[in-house]
Amino acid sequence: MSSRETVVPLSVVGASGGRAPRDTLRRPIHDLRISVMDRCNFRCPYCMPRETFHDSYRYLKSTERLDFAEILRLARIFVRAGVKKIRITGGEPLLRPNLADLIGDLTQLHGVEDIALTTNGILLAKYAHELKAAGLNRITVSLDTLDPEVFAKMSGGFGGVGDVLAGIEQARRAGLAPVKINTVVQRGVNDHTVLDLLAHFRGTGVIVRFIEYMDVGTRNHWNPALVVPSRELAALISARWPLAPRDREYRGEVAERHVFTDGSGEVGFISSVSQPFCGDCSRARISSDGSFYTCLFATQGTDLRAPLRAGASDDELYELVRGVWTGRRDRYSEQRASLRATDLHKVEMNYIGG
Ligand SMILES: C[S@@+](CC[C@H](N)C(=O)[O-])C[C@H]1O[C@@H](n2cnc3c(N)ncnc32)[C@H](O)[C@@H]1O
Ligand code: SF4
């Protein structure tokens, strides 16, 4: 090697062997979230409020959604750009027929280290074993409370706690471990039930992660007064069961982790409102109809479906992805206060994927 050659650290070498792109803040693409379904069988008011997502709401037609071959091809291109972890989400991903087939295909991609899925859990008891057999590594189940009345309020009146718990149990039996629970906390809605939820899961190996209520999209009537800051929640929990902080497992991990000092497991806090983590954000998102988004709070995406269907080569698609990522400047959560003062039309979460 001549003295003028530089050694490229392994961390920036993509699966193709080329240099993996970094954005304007030097952030790599590490995680890819794929929304496989814009529809949902819940109407959580903080995500898909009924008054907007009513019976005559126009969802994507099935031909408008990416098919599995298209998703697989785009996933391969993102892996070439540096993606190591893929999360399947929605809307409700388990409403997508034959989802296990897609998971099976994604596991064949060279360079992918982890495939996970986020679900509201209602259909999970039926599919947990099939998903595990197809190669799914991990699952996150959303469950905001164990109180049936509060649950009904937060799911828009659909599903039931019993079905979600049955789904979690089947996921555990299938070996989708550790099962993680996502709990959105809203002041005056479910914050009085968080200790009961923890009491149920402590000591079972299931990890509960509390998420601050976020201003995703434009339809959920976000009100900062309803956000319960993670610090406040951690103090409440610690007063009952002492907690000790634990190091993040990797750079860009969204949850701040704590362990119960009595050895009964772990709890996480996702604090995108009170402690934004944009500086380490390495997540890319593909919507159900194939638009590429570089932020959960983005106002617009880049259409990948049109070039894909028009016959673009893998190299052309890769260059498109690379170009978008290298120009990325998003840090919405850090700039929330000033950006909210402007009239932003953020994309909805069911479409882009949570
Ligand atoms: C959009 S959902 C999609 C997957 C699936 N339907 C589910 O609920 O798990 C993904 C995650 O986003 C969370 N979420 C949705 N709207 C939110 C909001 N306004 N603030 C915080 N988290 C939210 C949900 O609770 C869920 O854990
Ligand atoms: S959070 Fe999940 S379950 Fe609730 S409406 Fe949104 S997509 Fe559906």
Tab-separated table of N, CA and C in Angstrom, residues 231-330:
chain	number	residue	atom	x	y	z
A	231	ARG	N	-38.246	10.916	32.135
A	231	ARG	CA	-37.615	11.105	33.464
A	231	ARG	C	-38.663	10.997	34.568
A	232	GLU	N	-39.822	11.589	34.303
A	232	GLU	CA	-40.912	11.553	35.294
A	232	GLU	C	-41.384	10.107	35.506
A	233	LEU	N	-41.501	9.392	34.394
A	233	LEU	CA	-41.962	8.003	34.460
A	233	LEU	C	-40.931	7.125	35.183
A	234	ALA	N	-39.660	7.368	34.859
A	234	ALA	CA	-38.589	6.576	35.494
A	234	ALA	C	-38.597	6.805	37.000
A	235	ALA	N	-38.866	8.044	37.424
A	235	ALA	CA	-38.901	8.345	38.867
A	235	ALA	C	-40.068	7.605	39.521
A	236	LEU	N	-41.199	7.581	38.838
A	236	LEU	CA	-42.388	6.889	39.369
A	236	LEU	C	-42.101	5.387	39.538
A	237	ILE	N	-41.484	4.816	38.509
A	237	ILE	CA	-41.209	3.371	38.535
A	237	ILE	C	-40.152	3.054	39.593
A	238	SER	N	-39.119	3.898	39.622
A	238	SER	CA	-38.006	3.679	40.545
A	238	SER	C	-38.449	3.725	42.005
A	239	ALA	N	-39.472	4.541	42.272
A	239	ALA	CA	-39.964	4.645	43.648
A	239	ALA	C	-40.584	3.316	44.091
A	240	ARG	N	-41.090	2.544	43.130
A	240	ARG	CA	-41.690	1.237	43.465
A	240	ARG	C	-40.670	0.102	43.343
A	241	TRP	N	-39.946	0.103	42.215
A	241	TRP	CA	-38.910	-0.909	41.985
A	241	TRP	C	-37.647	-0.169	41.532
A	242	PRO	N	-36.622	-0.058	42.365
A	242	PRO	CA	-35.424	0.715	41.993
A	242	PRO	C	-34.827	0.271	40.653
A	243	LEU	N	-34.385	1.265	39.900
A	243	LEU	CA	-33.827	1.030	38.565
A	243	LEU	C	-32.372	1.467	38.519
A	244	ALA	N	-31.600	0.834	37.669
A	244	ALA	CA	-30.225	1.281	37.428
A	244	ALA	C	-30.021	1.377	35.919
A	245	PRO	N	-29.363	2.468	35.455
A	245	PRO	CA	-29.162	2.619	34.007
A	245	PRO	C	-28.219	1.552	33.443
A	246	ARG	N	-28.458	1.219	32.191
A	246	ARG	CA	-27.605	0.244	31.508
A	246	ARG	C	-27.126	0.874	30.202
A	247	ASP	N	-25.930	0.505	29.768
A	247	ASP	CA	-25.402	1.109	28.539
A	247	ASP	C	-26.233	0.721	27.333
A	248	ARG	N	-26.281	1.636	26.354
A	248	ARG	CA	-26.926	1.287	25.091
A	248	ARG	C	-26.129	0.177	24.431
A	249	GLU	N	-26.831	-0.716	23.697
A	249	GLU	CA	-26.126	-1.845	23.067
A	249	GLU	C	-25.328	-1.411	21.848
A	250	TYR	N	-25.848	-0.397	21.157
A	250	TYR	CA	-25.132	0.074	19.967
A	250	TYR	C	-25.499	1.528	19.731
A	251	ARG	N	-24.627	2.215	18.990
A	251	ARG	CA	-24.869	3.613	18.674
A	251	ARG	C	-26.151	3.725	17.848
A	252	GLY	N	-27.025	4.641	18.214
A	252	GLY	CA	-28.260	4.808	17.449
A	252	GLY	C	-29.425	4.032	18.040
A	253	GLU	N	-29.177	3.229	19.089
A	253	GLU	CA	-30.283	2.512	19.723
A	253	GLU	C	-31.243	3.542	20.315
A	254	VAL	N	-32.537	3.378	20.032
A	254	VAL	CA	-33.465	4.447	20.418
A	254	VAL	C	-33.837	4.399	21.897
A	255	ALA	N	-33.881	3.196	22.474
A	255	ALA	CA	-34.354	3.109	23.856
A	255	ALA	C	-33.215	3.303	24.851
A	256	GLU	N	-33.498	4.098	25.876
A	256	GLU	CA	-32.577	4.206	27.003
A	256	GLU	C	-32.934	3.065	27.935
A	257	ARG	N	-31.941	2.248	28.285
A	257	ARG	CA	-32.256	1.007	29.005
A	257	ARG	C	-31.954	1.117	30.491
A	258	HIS	N	-32.837	0.537	31.288
A	258	HIS	CA	-32.636	0.456	32.735
A	258	HIS	C	-32.933	-0.969	33.175
A	259	VAL	N	-32.248	-1.405	34.246
A	259	VAL	CA	-32.580	-2.724	34.805
A	259	VAL	C	-33.197	-2.529	36.186
A	260	PHE	N	-34.088	-3.460	36.550
A	260	PHE	CA	-34.589	-3.483	37.916
A	260	PHE	C	-33.447	-4.012	38.777
A	261	THR	N	-33.128	-3.307	39.850
A	261	THR	CA	-31.965	-3.723	40.643
A	261	THR	C	-32.218	-5.040	41.377
A	262	ASP	N	-33.490	-5.476	41.469
A	262	ASP	CA	-33.753	-6.770	42.108
A	262	ASP	C	-33.617	-7.933	41.124
A	263	GLY	N	-33.133	-7.636	39.902
A	263	GLY	CA	-32.862	-8.699	38.932
A	263	GLY	C	-34.088	-9.167	38.166
A	264	SER	N	-35.182	-8.384	38.225
A	264	SER	CA	-36.413	-8.826	37.542
A	264	SER	C	-36.520	-8.375	36.093
A	265	GLY	N	-35.392	-7.971	35.525
A	265	GLY	CA	-35.420	-7.667	34.095
A	265	GLY	C	-35.137	-6.215	33.780
A	266	GLU	N	-35.648	-5.804	32.640
A	266	GLU	CA	-35.233	-4.532	32.045
A	266	GLU	C	-36.440	-3.716	31.630
A	267	VAL	N	-36.267	-2.404	31.579
A	267	VAL	CA	-37.324	-1.531	31.081
A	267	VAL	C	-36.650	-0.467	30.208
A	268	GLY	N	-37.342	-0.019	29.165
A	268	GLY	CA	-36.738	0.954	28.257
A	268	GLY	C	-37.571	2.224	28.155
A	269	PHE	N	-36.914	3.308	27.764
A	269	PHE	CA	-37.610	4.587	27.598
A	269	PHE	C	-37.224	5.164	26.241
A	270	ILE	N	-38.220	5.507	25.452
A	270	ILE	CA	-37.957	6.106	24.141
A	270	ILE	C	-38.459	7.544	24.213
A	271	SER	N	-37.493	8.466	24.242
A	271	SER	CA	-37.795	9.840	24.653
A	271	SER	C	-37.576	10.821	23.521
A	272	SER	N	-38.245	10.584	22.414
A	272	SER	CA	-37.981	11.406	21.234
A	272	SER	C	-38.409	12.856	21.431
A	273	VAL	N	-39.295	13.112	22.395
A	273	VAL	CA	-39.742	14.494	22.612
A	273	VAL	C	-38.840	15.197	23.634
A	274	SER	N	-38.616	14.555	24.793
A	274	SER	CA	-37.872	15.255	25.849
A	274	SER	C	-36.352	15.149	25.675
A	275	GLN	N	-35.895	14.077	25.033
A	275	GLN	CA	-34.437	13.931	24.822
A	275	GLN	C	-34.189	13.418	23.406
A	276	PRO	N	-34.320	14.288	22.413
A	276	PRO	CA	-34.209	13.845	21.020
A	276	PRO	C	-32.872	13.155	20.731
A	277	PHE	N	-32.949	12.133	19.852
A	277	PHE	CA	-31.723	11.384	19.562
A	277	PHE	C	-31.380	11.448	18.078
A	278	CYS	N	-31.697	12.602	17.450
A	278	CYS	CA	-31.448	12.729	16.013
A	278	CYS	C	-29.973	12.532	15.654
A	279	GLY	N	-29.081	12.953	16.550
A	279	GLY	CA	-27.654	12.934	16.239
A	279	GLY	C	-27.146	11.567	15.840
A	280	ASP	N	-27.799	10.514	16.351
A	280	ASP	CA	-27.372	9.149	16.057
A	280	ASP	C	-28.354	8.423	15.152
A	281	CYS	N	-29.327	9.137	14.586
A	281	CYS	CA	-30.399	8.439	13.866
A	281	CYS	C	-29.900	7.887	12.532
A	282	SER	N	-29.991	6.572	12.412
A	282	SER	CA	-29.499	5.909	11.201
A	282	SER	C	-30.619	5.113	10.537
A	283	ARG	N	-31.873	5.600	10.690
A	283	ARG	CA	-33.031	4.858	10.184
A	283	ARG	C	-33.564	5.430	8.871
A	284	ALA	N	-33.766	4.528	7.938
A	284	ALA	CA	-34.431	4.873	6.681
A	284	ALA	C	-35.781	4.175	6.675
A	285	ARG	N	-36.734	4.734	5.953
A	285	ARG	CA	-38.075	4.144	5.920
A	285	ARG	C	-38.583	4.043	4.494
A	286	ILE	N	-39.279	2.947	4.218
A	286	ILE	CA	-39.949	2.822	2.919
A	286	ILE	C	-41.437	2.682	3.199
A	287	SER	N	-42.238	3.542	2.576
A	287	SER	CA	-43.688	3.479	2.778
A	287	SER	C	-44.262	2.310	1.983
A	288	SER	N	-45.536	2.005	2.262
A	288	SER	CA	-46.176	0.853	1.613
A	288	SER	C	-46.191	0.979	0.092
A	289	ASP	N	-46.181	2.225	-0.412
A	289	ASP	CA	-46.180	2.389	-1.870
A	289	ASP	C	-44.799	2.758	-2.415
A	290	GLY	N	-43.774	2.498	-1.620
A	290	GLY	CA	-42.422	2.586	-2.178
A	290	GLY	C	-41.779	3.954	-2.180
A	291	SER	N	-42.181	4.837	-1.253
A	291	SER	CA	-41.440	6.090	-1.126
A	291	SER	C	-40.415	5.948	-0.021
A	292	PHE	N	-39.300	6.584	-0.234
A	292	PHE	CA	-38.170	6.502	0.689
A	292	PHE	C	-38.182	7.763	1.553
A	293	TYR	N	-38.248	7.573	2.871
A	293	TYR	CA	-38.269	8.687	3.817
A	293	TYR	C	-37.036	8.608	4.713
A	294	THR	N	-36.478	9.770	5.002
A	294	THR	CA	-35.261	9.787	5.812
A	294	THR	C	-35.530	10.230	7.249
A	295	CYS	N	-36.825	10.446	7.585
A	295	CYS	CA	-37.162	10.850	8.955
A	295	CYS	C	-38.618	10.492	9.222
A	296	LEU	N	-38.914	10.081	10.463
A	296	LEU	CA	-40.291	9.764	10.849
A	296	LEU	C	-41.198	10.985	10.709
A	297	PHE	N	-40.595	12.167	10.798
A	297	PHE	CA	-41.384	13.398	10.765
A	297	PHE	C	-41.250	14.106	9.415
A	298	ALA	N	-40.900	13.352	8.394
A	298	ALA	CA	-40.650	13.959	7.079
A	298	ALA	C	-41.933	14.511	6.460
A	299	THR	N	-41.760	15.496	5.603
A	299	THR	CA	-42.910	16.044	4.888
A	299	THR	C	-42.992	15.458	3.476
A	300	GLN	N	-41.903	14.978	2.966
A	300	GLN	CA	-41.979	14.320	1.667
A	300	GLN	C	-40.925	13.241	1.507
A	301	GLY	N	-41.262	12.279	0.621
A	301	GLY	CA	-40.347	11.177	0.390
A	301	GLY	C	-39.868	11.194	-1.051
A	302	THR	N	-39.072	10.200	-1.390
A	302	THR	CA	-38.570	10.051	-2.755
A	302	THR	C	-39.183	8.784	-3.328
A	303	ASP	N	-39.884	8.927	-4.436
A	303	ASP	CA	-40.575	7.784	-5.035
A	303	ASP	C	-39.561	6.798	-5.623
A	304	LEU	N	-39.530	5.600	-5.072
A	304	LEU	CA	-38.655	4.563	-5.643
A	304	LEU	C	-39.467	3.608	-6.516
A	305	ARG	N	-40.787	3.601	-6.298
A	305	ARG	CA	-41.628	2.648	-7.039
A	305	ARG	C	-41.658	2.984	-8.541
A	306	ALA	N	-41.743	4.276	-8.864
A	306	ALA	CA	-41.833	4.642	-10.286
A	306	ALA	C	-40.604	4.165	-11.057
A	307	PRO	N	-39.373	4.519	-10.598
A	307	PRO	CA	-38.214	4.005	-11.340
A	307	PRO	C	-38.128	2.481	-11.327
A	308	LEU	N	-38.524	1.890	-10.201
A	308	LEU	CA	-38.494	0.421	-10.092
A	308	LEU	C	-39.382	-0.199	-11.173
A	309	ARG	N	-40.589	0.351	-11.297
A	309	ARG	CA	-41.536	-0.219	-12.268
A	309	ARG	C	-41.222	0.208	-13.699
A	310	ALA	N	-40.401	1.264	-13.836
A	310	ALA	CA	-40.030	1.698	-15.191
A	310	ALA	C	-38.787	0.975	-15.693
A	311	GLY	N	-38.259	0.054	-14.883
A	311	GLY	CA	-37.135	-0.766	-15.364
A	311	GLY	C	-35.765	-0.275	-14.953
A	312	ALA	N	-35.671	0.579	-13.920
A	312	ALA	CA	-34.346	1.053	-13.482
A	312	ALA	C	-33.486	-0.134	-13.054
A	313	SER	N	-32.188	-0.012	-13.304
A	313	SER	CA	-31.268	-1.081	-12.893
A	313	SER	C	-30.981	-0.958	-11.395
A	314	ASP	N	-30.400	-1.997	-10.820
A	314	ASP	CA	-30.018	-1.933	-9.402
A	314	ASP	C	-29.056	-0.777	-9.151
A	315	ASP	N	-28.110	-0.582	-10.070
A	315	ASP	CA	-27.144	0.504	-9.875
A	315	ASP	C	-27.837	1.864	-9.884
A	316	GLU	N	-28.811	2.020	-10.783
A	316	GLU	CA	-29.526	3.312	-10.827
A	316	GLU	C	-30.318	3.542	-9.534
A	317	LEU	N	-30.964	2.484	-9.051
A	317	LEU	CA	-31.723	2.628	-7.799
A	317	LEU	C	-30.779	2.915	-6.631
A	318	TYR	N	-29.645	2.229	-6.640
A	318	TYR	CA	-28.670	2.457	-5.569
A	318	TYR	C	-28.205	3.918	-5.581
A	319	GLU	N	-27.933	4.446	-6.772
A	319	GLU	CA	-27.461	5.836	-6.862
A	319	GLU	C	-28.521	6.809	-6.363
A	320	LEU	N	-29.792	6.481	-6.634
A	320	LEU	CA	-30.886	7.324	-6.166
A	320	LEU	C	-30.904	7.338	-4.628
A	321	VAL	N	-30.836	6.150	-4.041
A	321	VAL	CA	-30.847	6.029	-2.568
A	321	VAL	C	-29.626	6.744	-1.983
A	322	ARG	N	-28.484	6.497	-2.579
A	322	ARG	CA	-27.245	7.098	-2.083
A	322	ARG	C	-27.323	8.624	-2.131
A	323	GLY	N	-27.860	9.135	-3.247
A	323	GLY	CA	-27.959	10.589	-3.422
A	323	GLY	C	-28.864	11.214	-2.363
A	324	VAL	N	-30.003	10.547	-2.107
A	324	VAL	CA	-30.935	11.084	-1.107
A	324	VAL	C	-30.281	11.060	0.270
A	325	TRP	N	-29.630	9.930	0.579
A	325	TRP	CA	-29.063	9.805	1.937
A	325	TRP	C	-27.913	10.795	2.147
A	326	THR	N	-27.074	10.965	1.144
A	326	THR	CA	-25.931	11.863	1.362
A	326	THR	C	-26.393	13.320	1.505
A	327	GLY	N	-27.592	13.615	1.013
A	327	GLY	CA	-28.102	14.986	1.166
A	327	GLY	C	-28.953	15.153	2.424
A	328	ARG	N	-29.091	14.099	3.215
A	328	ARG	CA	-30.008	14.116	4.364
A	328	ARG	C	-29.527	15.085	5.457
A	329	ARG	N	-30.485	15.913	5.931
A	329	ARG	CA	-30.146	16.855	7.005
A	329	ARG	C	-31.102	16.748	8.180
A	330	ASP	N	-32.101	15.836	8.091
A	330	ASP	CA	-33.187	15.809	9.071
A	330	ASP	C	-32.706	15.728	10.508
